[in-house]
Amino acid sequence: MRKQIVAGNWKMNNDLKASKFLVKQIIKKLKNNSLKNTRVIVAPTFVSLEKVAKKVKKTKVEVAAQNMHQVKKGAFTGEISAEMLKSVGVNIVILGHSERREYFCETDAILAQKVDAALKNNMEIIFCFGEVLEDRKSENQFNIVESQLKNGLFHLEASAWENIILAYEPVWAIGTGETASPEQAQEMHAFIRKIISNKYNREIAENVSILYGGSVKPANAKEIFSKEDVDGGLIGAAALDADNFVALVKSF
Ligand code: PEP
């Protein structure tokens, strides 16, 4: 059965001290919450990963990296491999975030390699994708999403999908304050399940968690998360404040 997930992408925010403080606050504020069926994931920067991973160890909070390189080791200055993430207790990685695609030229082909490297290391992947504003305006969003999924993930064996979490993030809604309407999110999530079902089968399509991302905050989360095919959120700005983040976790 698919899980509800709230994942906080801290991006390039919070030094080590601030990261430790934020995760401590989140753990403390979640204490009285049974979390029901909800997974809670935080993704700090590389420098804070090891310490945050240690802090969440005996809690229900999980830790993810924001990116990784597709190669195990070598002359790739500034990069970090799946093996390195595993060595500090990180088993989840966000791949394909629109900021990685746009500012760091990550193509679908590179992302497919990163997906393979993460899976080879038994990591779980939060795979991000979504259309830009021009595509939405020209009603091309479904083609874009389908091609991002095909190119990044549809080479996988059916069994690999156990380790995939999807995050539909329309680029026009990320960090802009503009959210897709709950109906727009539902429409796209249902479409995503349909193409996965066509490529694989209904069981895989029904079992994969599909998160929505793009200016989710406590004021709009309940309505978005209540949609049938929305299993939670990948959260940017609102994940940097413990009260807001915990309110999102409690929004189901
Ligand atoms: C994100 O970066 O994944 C994101 C959804 O950001 P925000 O919530 O700030 O729009």
PDB file of C-alpha atoms and ligand atoms in Angstrom:
ATOM      1  CA  MET A   1       0.000   0.000   0.000  1.00  0.00           C
ATOM      2  CA  ARG A   2       1.282   3.436  -0.838  1.00  0.00           C
ATOM      3  CA  LYS A   3       2.400   5.738   1.953  1.00  0.00           C
ATOM      4  CA  GLN A   4       1.731   9.366   2.647  1.00  0.00           C
ATOM      5  CA  ILE A   5       4.970  11.307   2.677  1.00  0.00           C
ATOM      6  CA  VAL A   6       5.992  14.818   3.627  1.00  0.00           C
ATOM      7  CA  ALA A   7       9.548  15.580   2.508  1.00  0.00           C
ATOM      8  CA  GLY A   8      11.385  18.834   3.234  1.00  0.00           C
ATOM      9  CA  ASN A   9      13.948  19.980   0.708  1.00  0.00           C
ATOM     10  CA  TRP A  10      16.152  22.434   2.590  1.00  0.00           C
ATOM     11  CA  LYS A  11      18.051  23.379  -0.597  1.00  0.00           C
ATOM     12  CA  MET A  12      21.158  25.520   0.038  1.00  0.00           C
ATOM     13  CA  ASN A  13      19.902  26.750   3.415  1.00  0.00           C
ATOM     14  CA  ASN A  14      21.051  26.135   6.986  1.00  0.00           C
ATOM     15  CA  ASP A  15      24.644  25.616   8.075  1.00  0.00           C
ATOM     16  CA  LEU A  16      25.448  22.675  10.352  1.00  0.00           C
ATOM     17  CA  LYS A  17      24.298  24.403  13.541  1.00  0.00           C
ATOM     18  CA  ALA A  18      21.018  25.558  11.984  1.00  0.00           C
ATOM     19  CA  SER A  19      20.410  22.121  10.455  1.00  0.00           C
ATOM     20  CA  LYS A  20      20.887  20.375  13.801  1.00  0.00           C
ATOM     21  CA  PHE A  21      18.583  22.896  15.457  1.00  0.00           C
ATOM     22  CA  LEU A  22      15.853  22.554  12.832  1.00  0.00           C
ATOM     23  CA  VAL A  23      15.801  18.760  12.863  1.00  0.00           C
ATOM     24  CA  LYS A  24      15.776  18.767  16.686  1.00  0.00           C
ATOM     25  CA  GLN A  25      12.747  21.076  16.655  1.00  0.00           C
ATOM     26  CA  ILE A  26      10.954  18.899  14.110  1.00  0.00           C
ATOM     27  CA  ILE A  27      11.591  15.740  16.137  1.00  0.00           C
ATOM     28  CA  LYS A  28      10.403  17.468  19.334  1.00  0.00           C
ATOM     29  CA  LYS A  29       7.243  18.849  17.767  1.00  0.00           C
ATOM     30  CA  LEU A  30       6.382  15.519  16.150  1.00  0.00           C
ATOM     31  CA  LYS A  31       6.725  13.581  19.409  1.00  0.00           C
ATOM     32  CA  ASN A  32       3.049  13.654  20.263  1.00  0.00           C
ATOM     33  CA  ASN A  33       1.963  12.873  16.773  1.00  0.00           C
ATOM     34  CA  SER A  34       1.416   9.215  15.978  1.00  0.00           C
ATOM     35  CA  LEU A  35       2.277  10.009  12.331  1.00  0.00           C
ATOM     36  CA  LYS A  36      -0.349   7.451  11.344  1.00  0.00           C
ATOM     37  CA  ASN A  37       0.728   6.253   7.911  1.00  0.00           C
ATOM     38  CA  THR A  38       2.911   9.274   7.161  1.00  0.00           C
ATOM     39  CA  ARG A  39       6.637   9.204   6.436  1.00  0.00           C
ATOM     40  CA  VAL A  40       8.589  12.337   7.275  1.00  0.00           C
ATOM     41  CA  ILE A  41      11.808  13.050   5.366  1.00  0.00           C
ATOM     42  CA  VAL A  42      14.238  15.970   5.594  1.00  0.00           C
ATOM     43  CA  ALA A  43      16.924  16.768   3.035  1.00  0.00           C
ATOM     44  CA  PRO A  44      19.716  19.012   4.357  1.00  0.00           C
ATOM     45  CA  THR A  45      22.848  20.018   2.450  1.00  0.00           C
ATOM     46  CA  PHE A  46      25.751  17.572   2.100  1.00  0.00           C
ATOM     47  CA  VAL A  47      27.723  19.151   4.960  1.00  0.00           C
ATOM     48  CA  SER A  48      24.943  18.479   7.455  1.00  0.00           C
ATOM     49  CA  LEU A  49      23.830  15.061   6.253  1.00  0.00           C
ATOM     50  CA  GLU A  50      25.892  12.898   8.571  1.00  0.00           C
ATOM     51  CA  LYS A  51      24.977  14.822  11.724  1.00  0.00           C
ATOM     52  CA  VAL A  52      21.292  15.050  10.799  1.00  0.00           C
ATOM     53  CA  ALA A  53      21.251  11.341   9.928  1.00  0.00           C
ATOM     54  CA  LYS A  54      22.621  10.615  13.433  1.00  0.00           C
ATOM     55  CA  LYS A  55      20.032  12.864  15.083  1.00  0.00           C
ATOM     56  CA  VAL A  56      17.077  11.149  13.383  1.00  0.00           C
ATOM     57  CA  LYS A  57      18.361   7.628  13.933  1.00  0.00           C
ATOM     58  CA  LYS A  58      15.963   6.520  16.660  1.00  0.00           C
ATOM     59  CA  THR A  59      13.070   8.682  15.467  1.00  0.00           C
ATOM     60  CA  LYS A  60      10.445   8.397  12.758  1.00  0.00           C
ATOM     61  CA  VAL A  61      12.127  11.125  10.737  1.00  0.00           C
ATOM     62  CA  GLU A  62      14.235  10.027   7.773  1.00  0.00           C
ATOM     63  CA  VAL A  63      17.015  11.821   5.975  1.00  0.00           C
ATOM     64  CA  ALA A  64      17.606  12.286   2.243  1.00  0.00           C
ATOM     65  CA  ALA A  65      20.323  13.837   0.105  1.00  0.00           C
ATOM     66  CA  GLN A  66      19.374  16.527  -2.415  1.00  0.00           C
ATOM     67  CA  ASN A  67      21.503  15.094  -5.213  1.00  0.00           C
ATOM     68  CA  MET A  68      24.315  12.632  -6.003  1.00  0.00           C
ATOM     69  CA  HIS A  69      26.638  11.787  -8.850  1.00  0.00           C
ATOM     70  CA  GLN A  70      26.082   8.750 -11.057  1.00  0.00           C
ATOM     71  CA  VAL A  71      29.632   7.432 -10.800  1.00  0.00           C
ATOM     72  CA  LYS A  72      31.064   5.591  -7.797  1.00  0.00           C
ATOM     73  CA  LYS A  73      34.308   7.590  -7.458  1.00  0.00           C
ATOM     74  CA  GLY A  74      36.937   9.432  -9.457  1.00  0.00           C
ATOM     75  CA  ALA A  75      37.892  12.780 -10.920  1.00  0.00           C
ATOM     76  CA  PHE A  76      34.583  14.595 -10.498  1.00  0.00           C
ATOM     77  CA  THR A  77      35.475  17.616  -8.404  1.00  0.00           C
ATOM     78  CA  GLY A  78      32.763  18.676  -6.010  1.00  0.00           C
ATOM     79  CA  GLU A  79      30.613  15.602  -6.473  1.00  0.00           C
ATOM     80  CA  ILE A  80      29.353  12.919  -4.072  1.00  0.00           C
ATOM     81  CA  SER A  81      28.452   9.317  -4.918  1.00  0.00           C
ATOM     82  CA  ALA A  82      25.701   6.990  -3.742  1.00  0.00           C
ATOM     83  CA  GLU A  83      28.325   4.921  -1.932  1.00  0.00           C
ATOM     84  CA  MET A  84      29.453   8.013   0.004  1.00  0.00           C
ATOM     85  CA  LEU A  85      25.899   8.866   0.994  1.00  0.00           C
ATOM     86  CA  LYS A  86      25.344   5.318   2.216  1.00  0.00           C
ATOM     87  CA  SER A  87      28.534   5.517   4.266  1.00  0.00           C
ATOM     88  CA  VAL A  88      27.008   8.298   6.398  1.00  0.00           C
ATOM     89  CA  GLY A  89      23.662   6.573   6.836  1.00  0.00           C
ATOM     90  CA  VAL A  90      21.699   8.186   3.994  1.00  0.00           C
ATOM     91  CA  ASN A  91      19.438   5.823   2.073  1.00  0.00           C
ATOM     92  CA  ILE A  92      17.208   8.254   0.198  1.00  0.00           C
ATOM     93  CA  VAL A  93      18.131  10.727  -2.540  1.00  0.00           C
ATOM     94  CA  ILE A  94      16.185  13.440  -4.382  1.00  0.00           C
ATOM     95  CA  LEU A  95      16.940  13.297  -8.108  1.00  0.00           C
ATOM     96  CA  GLY A  96      15.827  15.516 -10.967  1.00  0.00           C
ATOM     97  CA  HIS A  97      14.782  18.573  -9.006  1.00  0.00           C
ATOM     98  CA  SER A  98      13.984  21.371 -11.472  1.00  0.00           C
ATOM     99  CA  GLU A  99      16.778  23.500 -10.008  1.00  0.00           C
ATOM    100  CA  ARG A 100      19.266  20.699 -10.808  1.00  0.00           C
ATOM    101  CA  ARG A 101      17.797  20.362 -14.286  1.00  0.00           C
ATOM    102  CA  GLU A 102      17.870  24.105 -14.954  1.00  0.00           C
ATOM    103  CA  TYR A 103      21.017  25.430 -13.209  1.00  0.00           C
ATOM    104  CA  PHE A 104      23.197  22.318 -13.405  1.00  0.00           C
ATOM    105  CA  CYS A 105      22.132  21.064 -16.835  1.00  0.00           C
ATOM    106  CA  GLU A 106      20.939  17.673 -15.626  1.00  0.00           C
ATOM    107  CA  THR A 107      19.334  15.997 -18.610  1.00  0.00           C
ATOM    108  CA  ASP A 108      16.920  13.081 -18.622  1.00  0.00           C
ATOM    109  CA  ALA A 109      19.808  10.866 -19.785  1.00  0.00           C
ATOM    110  CA  ILE A 110      22.037  11.877 -16.865  1.00  0.00           C
ATOM    111  CA  LEU A 111      19.135  11.400 -14.478  1.00  0.00           C
ATOM    112  CA  ALA A 112      18.514   7.897 -15.783  1.00  0.00           C
ATOM    113  CA  GLN A 113      22.144   7.089 -14.933  1.00  0.00           C
ATOM    114  CA  LYS A 114      21.769   8.602 -11.465  1.00  0.00           C
ATOM    115  CA  VAL A 115      18.616   6.555 -10.920  1.00  0.00           C
ATOM    116  CA  ASP A 116      20.496   3.386 -11.833  1.00  0.00           C
ATOM    117  CA  ALA A 117      23.415   4.246  -9.535  1.00  0.00           C
ATOM    118  CA  ALA A 118      21.087   4.937  -6.597  1.00  0.00           C
ATOM    119  CA  LEU A 119      19.145   1.715  -7.124  1.00  0.00           C
ATOM    120  CA  LYS A 120      22.342  -0.297  -7.433  1.00  0.00           C
ATOM    121  CA  ASN A 121      23.101   0.924  -3.933  1.00  0.00           C
ATOM    122  CA  ASN A 122      19.628   0.045  -2.653  1.00  0.00           C
ATOM    123  CA  MET A 123      18.703   3.659  -2.209  1.00  0.00           C
ATOM    124  CA  GLU A 124      15.206   5.027  -2.396  1.00  0.00           C
ATOM    125  CA  ILE A 125      14.693   7.839  -4.911  1.00  0.00           C
ATOM    126  CA  ILE A 126      12.426  10.864  -4.800  1.00  0.00           C
ATOM    127  CA  PHE A 127      12.263  11.526  -8.541  1.00  0.00           C
ATOM    128  CA  CYS A 128      11.179  15.065  -9.469  1.00  0.00           C
ATOM    129  CA  PHE A 129       9.713  16.245 -12.735  1.00  0.00           C
ATOM    130  CA  GLY A 130       7.238  18.823 -14.000  1.00  0.00           C
ATOM    131  CA  GLU A 131       6.525  21.292 -16.750  1.00  0.00           C
ATOM    132  CA  VAL A 132       7.576  24.943 -17.074  1.00  0.00           C
ATOM    133  CA  LEU A 133       5.040  27.749 -17.447  1.00  0.00           C
ATOM    134  CA  GLU A 134       5.185  27.917 -21.263  1.00  0.00           C
ATOM    135  CA  ASP A 135       4.327  24.217 -21.430  1.00  0.00           C
ATOM    136  CA  ARG A 136       1.363  24.694 -19.118  1.00  0.00           C
ATOM    137  CA  LYS A 137       0.186  27.703 -21.131  1.00  0.00           C
ATOM    138  CA  SER A 138       0.391  25.755 -24.383  1.00  0.00           C
ATOM    139  CA  GLU A 139      -1.315  22.753 -22.737  1.00  0.00           C
ATOM    140  CA  ASN A 140       1.768  20.650 -23.335  1.00  0.00           C
ATOM    141  CA  GLN A 141       2.194  19.615 -19.692  1.00  0.00           C
ATOM    142  CA  PHE A 142       1.094  16.015 -20.152  1.00  0.00           C
ATOM    143  CA  ASN A 143       3.571  15.401 -22.999  1.00  0.00           C
ATOM    144  CA  ILE A 144       6.412  16.919 -20.971  1.00  0.00           C
ATOM    145  CA  VAL A 145       5.663  14.884 -17.866  1.00  0.00           C
ATOM    146  CA  GLU A 146       5.279  11.700 -19.884  1.00  0.00           C
ATOM    147  CA  SER A 147       8.617  12.198 -21.618  1.00  0.00           C
ATOM    148  CA  GLN A 148      10.429  13.020 -18.348  1.00  0.00           C
ATOM    149  CA  LEU A 149       9.085   9.825 -16.794  1.00  0.00           C
ATOM    150  CA  LYS A 150       9.805   7.702 -19.863  1.00  0.00           C
ATOM    151  CA  ASN A 151      13.350   8.986 -20.224  1.00  0.00           C
ATOM    152  CA  GLY A 152      14.234   8.921 -16.553  1.00  0.00           C
ATOM    153  CA  LEU A 153      12.449   5.861 -15.217  1.00  0.00           C
ATOM    154  CA  PHE A 154      10.740   3.671 -17.788  1.00  0.00           C
ATOM    155  CA  HIS A 155      13.882   1.652 -18.480  1.00  0.00           C
ATOM    156  CA  LEU A 156      13.544   0.164 -14.970  1.00  0.00           C
ATOM    157  CA  GLU A 157      12.426  -3.360 -14.161  1.00  0.00           C
ATOM    158  CA  ALA A 158       9.048  -3.535 -12.448  1.00  0.00           C
ATOM    159  CA  SER A 159      10.673  -4.595  -9.155  1.00  0.00           C
ATOM    160  CA  ALA A 160      12.703  -1.365  -8.987  1.00  0.00           C
ATOM    161  CA  TRP A 161       9.532   0.667  -8.492  1.00  0.00           C
ATOM    162  CA  GLU A 162       9.451  -0.339  -4.822  1.00  0.00           C
ATOM    163  CA  ASN A 163      12.249   2.176  -4.364  1.00  0.00           C
ATOM    164  CA  ILE A 164      10.704   5.018  -6.327  1.00  0.00           C
ATOM    165  CA  ILE A 165       8.765   7.959  -4.923  1.00  0.00           C
ATOM    166  CA  LEU A 166       7.531  10.440  -7.515  1.00  0.00           C
ATOM    167  CA  ALA A 167       7.345  14.194  -7.003  1.00  0.00           C
ATOM    168  CA  TYR A 168       5.308  16.146  -9.535  1.00  0.00           C
ATOM    169  CA  GLU A 169       6.557  19.703  -9.274  1.00  0.00           C
ATOM    170  CA  PRO A 170       5.268  22.149 -11.864  1.00  0.00           C
ATOM    171  CA  VAL A 171       8.211  24.513 -12.228  1.00  0.00           C
ATOM    172  CA  TRP A 172       5.921  27.555 -12.354  1.00  0.00           C
ATOM    173  CA  ALA A 173       4.765  26.747  -8.822  1.00  0.00           C
ATOM    174  CA  ILE A 174       8.177  26.233  -7.184  1.00  0.00           C
ATOM    175  CA  GLY A 175       9.170  29.077  -4.899  1.00  0.00           C
ATOM    176  CA  THR A 176       6.730  31.430  -6.646  1.00  0.00           C
ATOM    177  CA  GLY A 177       3.890  31.404  -4.153  1.00  0.00           C
ATOM    178  CA  GLU A 178       1.688  30.177  -6.988  1.00  0.00           C
ATOM    179  CA  THR A 179       0.309  26.717  -6.300  1.00  0.00           C
ATOM    180  CA  ALA A 180      -1.307  24.352  -8.752  1.00  0.00           C
ATOM    181  CA  SER A 181      -4.945  24.036  -7.798  1.00  0.00           C
ATOM    182  CA  PRO A 182      -5.865  20.796  -6.033  1.00  0.00           C
ATOM    183  CA  GLU A 183      -7.768  19.871  -9.224  1.00  0.00           C
ATOM    184  CA  GLN A 184      -4.708  20.501 -11.423  1.00  0.00           C
ATOM    185  CA  ALA A 185      -2.559  18.388  -9.094  1.00  0.00           C
ATOM    186  CA  GLN A 186      -5.125  15.581  -9.030  1.00  0.00           C
ATOM    187  CA  GLU A 187      -5.504  15.652 -12.812  1.00  0.00           C
ATOM    188  CA  MET A 188      -1.756  15.273 -13.337  1.00  0.00           C
ATOM    189  CA  HIS A 189      -1.303  12.628 -10.629  1.00  0.00           C
ATOM    190  CA  ALA A 190      -4.113  10.530 -12.134  1.00  0.00           C
ATOM    191  CA  PHE A 191      -2.453  10.894 -15.550  1.00  0.00           C
ATOM    192  CA  ILE A 192       0.876   9.747 -14.075  1.00  0.00           C
ATOM    193  CA  ARG A 193      -0.741   6.629 -12.609  1.00  0.00           C
ATOM    194  CA  LYS A 194      -2.370   5.930 -15.966  1.00  0.00           C
ATOM    195  CA  ILE A 195       0.888   6.008 -17.920  1.00  0.00           C
ATOM    196  CA  ILE A 196       2.653   3.884 -15.289  1.00  0.00           C
ATOM    197  CA  SER A 197      -0.194   1.394 -15.438  1.00  0.00           C
ATOM    198  CA  ASN A 198       0.041   1.294 -19.245  1.00  0.00           C
ATOM    199  CA  LYS A 199       3.801   0.750 -19.175  1.00  0.00           C
ATOM    200  CA  TYR A 200       3.910  -1.638 -16.186  1.00  0.00           C
ATOM    201  CA  ASN A 201       0.695  -2.634 -14.461  1.00  0.00           C
ATOM    202  CA  ARG A 202      -2.084  -1.322 -12.250  1.00  0.00           C
ATOM    203  CA  GLU A 203      -0.509  -2.607  -9.050  1.00  0.00           C
ATOM    204  CA  ILE A 204       2.689  -0.612  -9.547  1.00  0.00           C
ATOM    205  CA  ALA A 205       0.694   2.467 -10.550  1.00  0.00           C
ATOM    206  CA  GLU A 206      -1.469   2.210  -7.427  1.00  0.00           C
ATOM    207  CA  ASN A 207       1.406   1.520  -5.055  1.00  0.00           C
ATOM    208  CA  VAL A 208       3.787   4.306  -6.023  1.00  0.00           C
ATOM    209  CA  SER A 209       3.574   7.394  -3.823  1.00  0.00           C
ATOM    210  CA  ILE A 210       3.175  10.584  -5.858  1.00  0.00           C
ATOM    211  CA  LEU A 211       3.995  13.806  -4.032  1.00  0.00           C
ATOM    212  CA  TYR A 212       3.004  17.259  -5.169  1.00  0.00           C
ATOM    213  CA  GLY A 213       5.543  20.086  -4.871  1.00  0.00           C
ATOM    214  CA  GLY A 214       5.194  23.798  -5.469  1.00  0.00           C
ATOM    215  CA  SER A 215       4.482  26.429  -2.816  1.00  0.00           C
ATOM    216  CA  VAL A 216       2.739  24.020  -0.447  1.00  0.00           C
ATOM    217  CA  LYS A 217       2.136  25.605   2.948  1.00  0.00           C
ATOM    218  CA  PRO A 218      -0.097  24.887   5.945  1.00  0.00           C
ATOM    219  CA  ALA A 219      -2.856  27.084   4.469  1.00  0.00           C
ATOM    220  CA  ASN A 220      -3.240  25.024   1.278  1.00  0.00           C
ATOM    221  CA  ALA A 221      -1.885  21.572   2.178  1.00  0.00           C
ATOM    222  CA  LYS A 222      -5.062  19.982   3.516  1.00  0.00           C
ATOM    223  CA  GLU A 223      -6.980  20.533   0.312  1.00  0.00           C
ATOM    224  CA  ILE A 224      -4.140  19.360  -1.938  1.00  0.00           C
ATOM    225  CA  PHE A 225      -3.307  16.304   0.199  1.00  0.00           C
ATOM    226  CA  SER A 226      -6.968  15.304   0.330  1.00  0.00           C
ATOM    227  CA  LYS A 227      -7.002  14.547  -3.387  1.00  0.00           C
ATOM    228  CA  GLU A 228      -7.218  10.864  -4.199  1.00  0.00           C
ATOM    229  CA  ASP A 229      -3.965  10.553  -6.111  1.00  0.00           C
ATOM    230  CA  VAL A 230      -1.881  13.001  -4.085  1.00  0.00           C
ATOM    231  CA  ASP A 231       0.141  11.177  -1.439  1.00  0.00           C
ATOM    232  CA  GLY A 232       1.841  14.144   0.179  1.00  0.00           C
ATOM    233  CA  GLY A 233       4.287  16.861  -0.667  1.00  0.00           C
ATOM    234  CA  LEU A 234       7.843  17.799  -1.453  1.00  0.00           C
ATOM    235  CA  ILE A 235       8.227  21.058   0.389  1.00  0.00           C
ATOM    236  CA  GLY A 236      10.758  23.865  -0.086  1.00  0.00           C
ATOM    237  CA  ALA A 237      10.286  27.149   1.777  1.00  0.00           C
ATOM    238  CA  ALA A 238       7.749  25.892   4.314  1.00  0.00           C
ATOM    239  CA  ALA A 239      10.124  23.076   5.329  1.00  0.00           C
ATOM    240  CA  LEU A 240      12.587  25.575   6.791  1.00  0.00           C
ATOM    241  CA  ASP A 241      10.337  26.376   9.715  1.00  0.00           C
ATOM    242  CA  ALA A 242       9.625  23.565  12.195  1.00  0.00           C
ATOM    243  CA  ASP A 243       6.091  24.765  13.026  1.00  0.00           C
ATOM    244  CA  ASN A 244       5.105  25.012   9.377  1.00  0.00           C
ATOM    245  CA  PHE A 245       6.708  21.699   8.469  1.00  0.00           C
ATOM    246  CA  VAL A 246       5.065  19.834  11.335  1.00  0.00           C
ATOM    247  CA  ALA A 247       1.731  21.473  10.474  1.00  0.00           C
ATOM    248  CA  LEU A 248       2.131  20.034   6.965  1.00  0.00           C
ATOM    249  CA  VAL A 249       2.828  16.577   8.389  1.00  0.00           C
ATOM    250  CA  LYS A 250      -0.414  16.886  10.345  1.00  0.00           C
ATOM    251  CA  SER A 251      -2.365  18.026   7.291  1.00  0.00           C
ATOM    252  CA  PHE A 252      -3.598  14.585   6.245  1.00  0.00           C
TER     253      PHE A 252
HETATM  254  C1  PEP B   1      10.804  22.508  -4.071  1.00  0.00           C
HETATM  255  O1  PEP B   1      11.830  23.154  -4.218  1.00  0.00           O
HETATM  256  O2  PEP B   1      10.801  21.289  -4.251  1.00  0.00           O
HETATM  257  C2  PEP B   1       9.597  23.224  -3.678  1.00  0.00           C
HETATM  258  C3  PEP B   1       8.450  22.640  -3.827  1.00  0.00           C
HETATM  259  O3  PEP B   1       9.770  24.515  -3.206  1.00  0.00           O
HETATM  260  P1  PEP B   1       8.627  25.477  -2.603  1.00  0.00           P
HETATM  261  O4  PEP B   1       7.809  24.644  -1.645  1.00  0.00           O
HETATM  262  O5  PEP B   1       9.368  26.569  -1.931  1.00  0.00           O
HETATM  263  O6  PEP B   1       7.817  25.934  -3.767  1.00  0.00           O
END
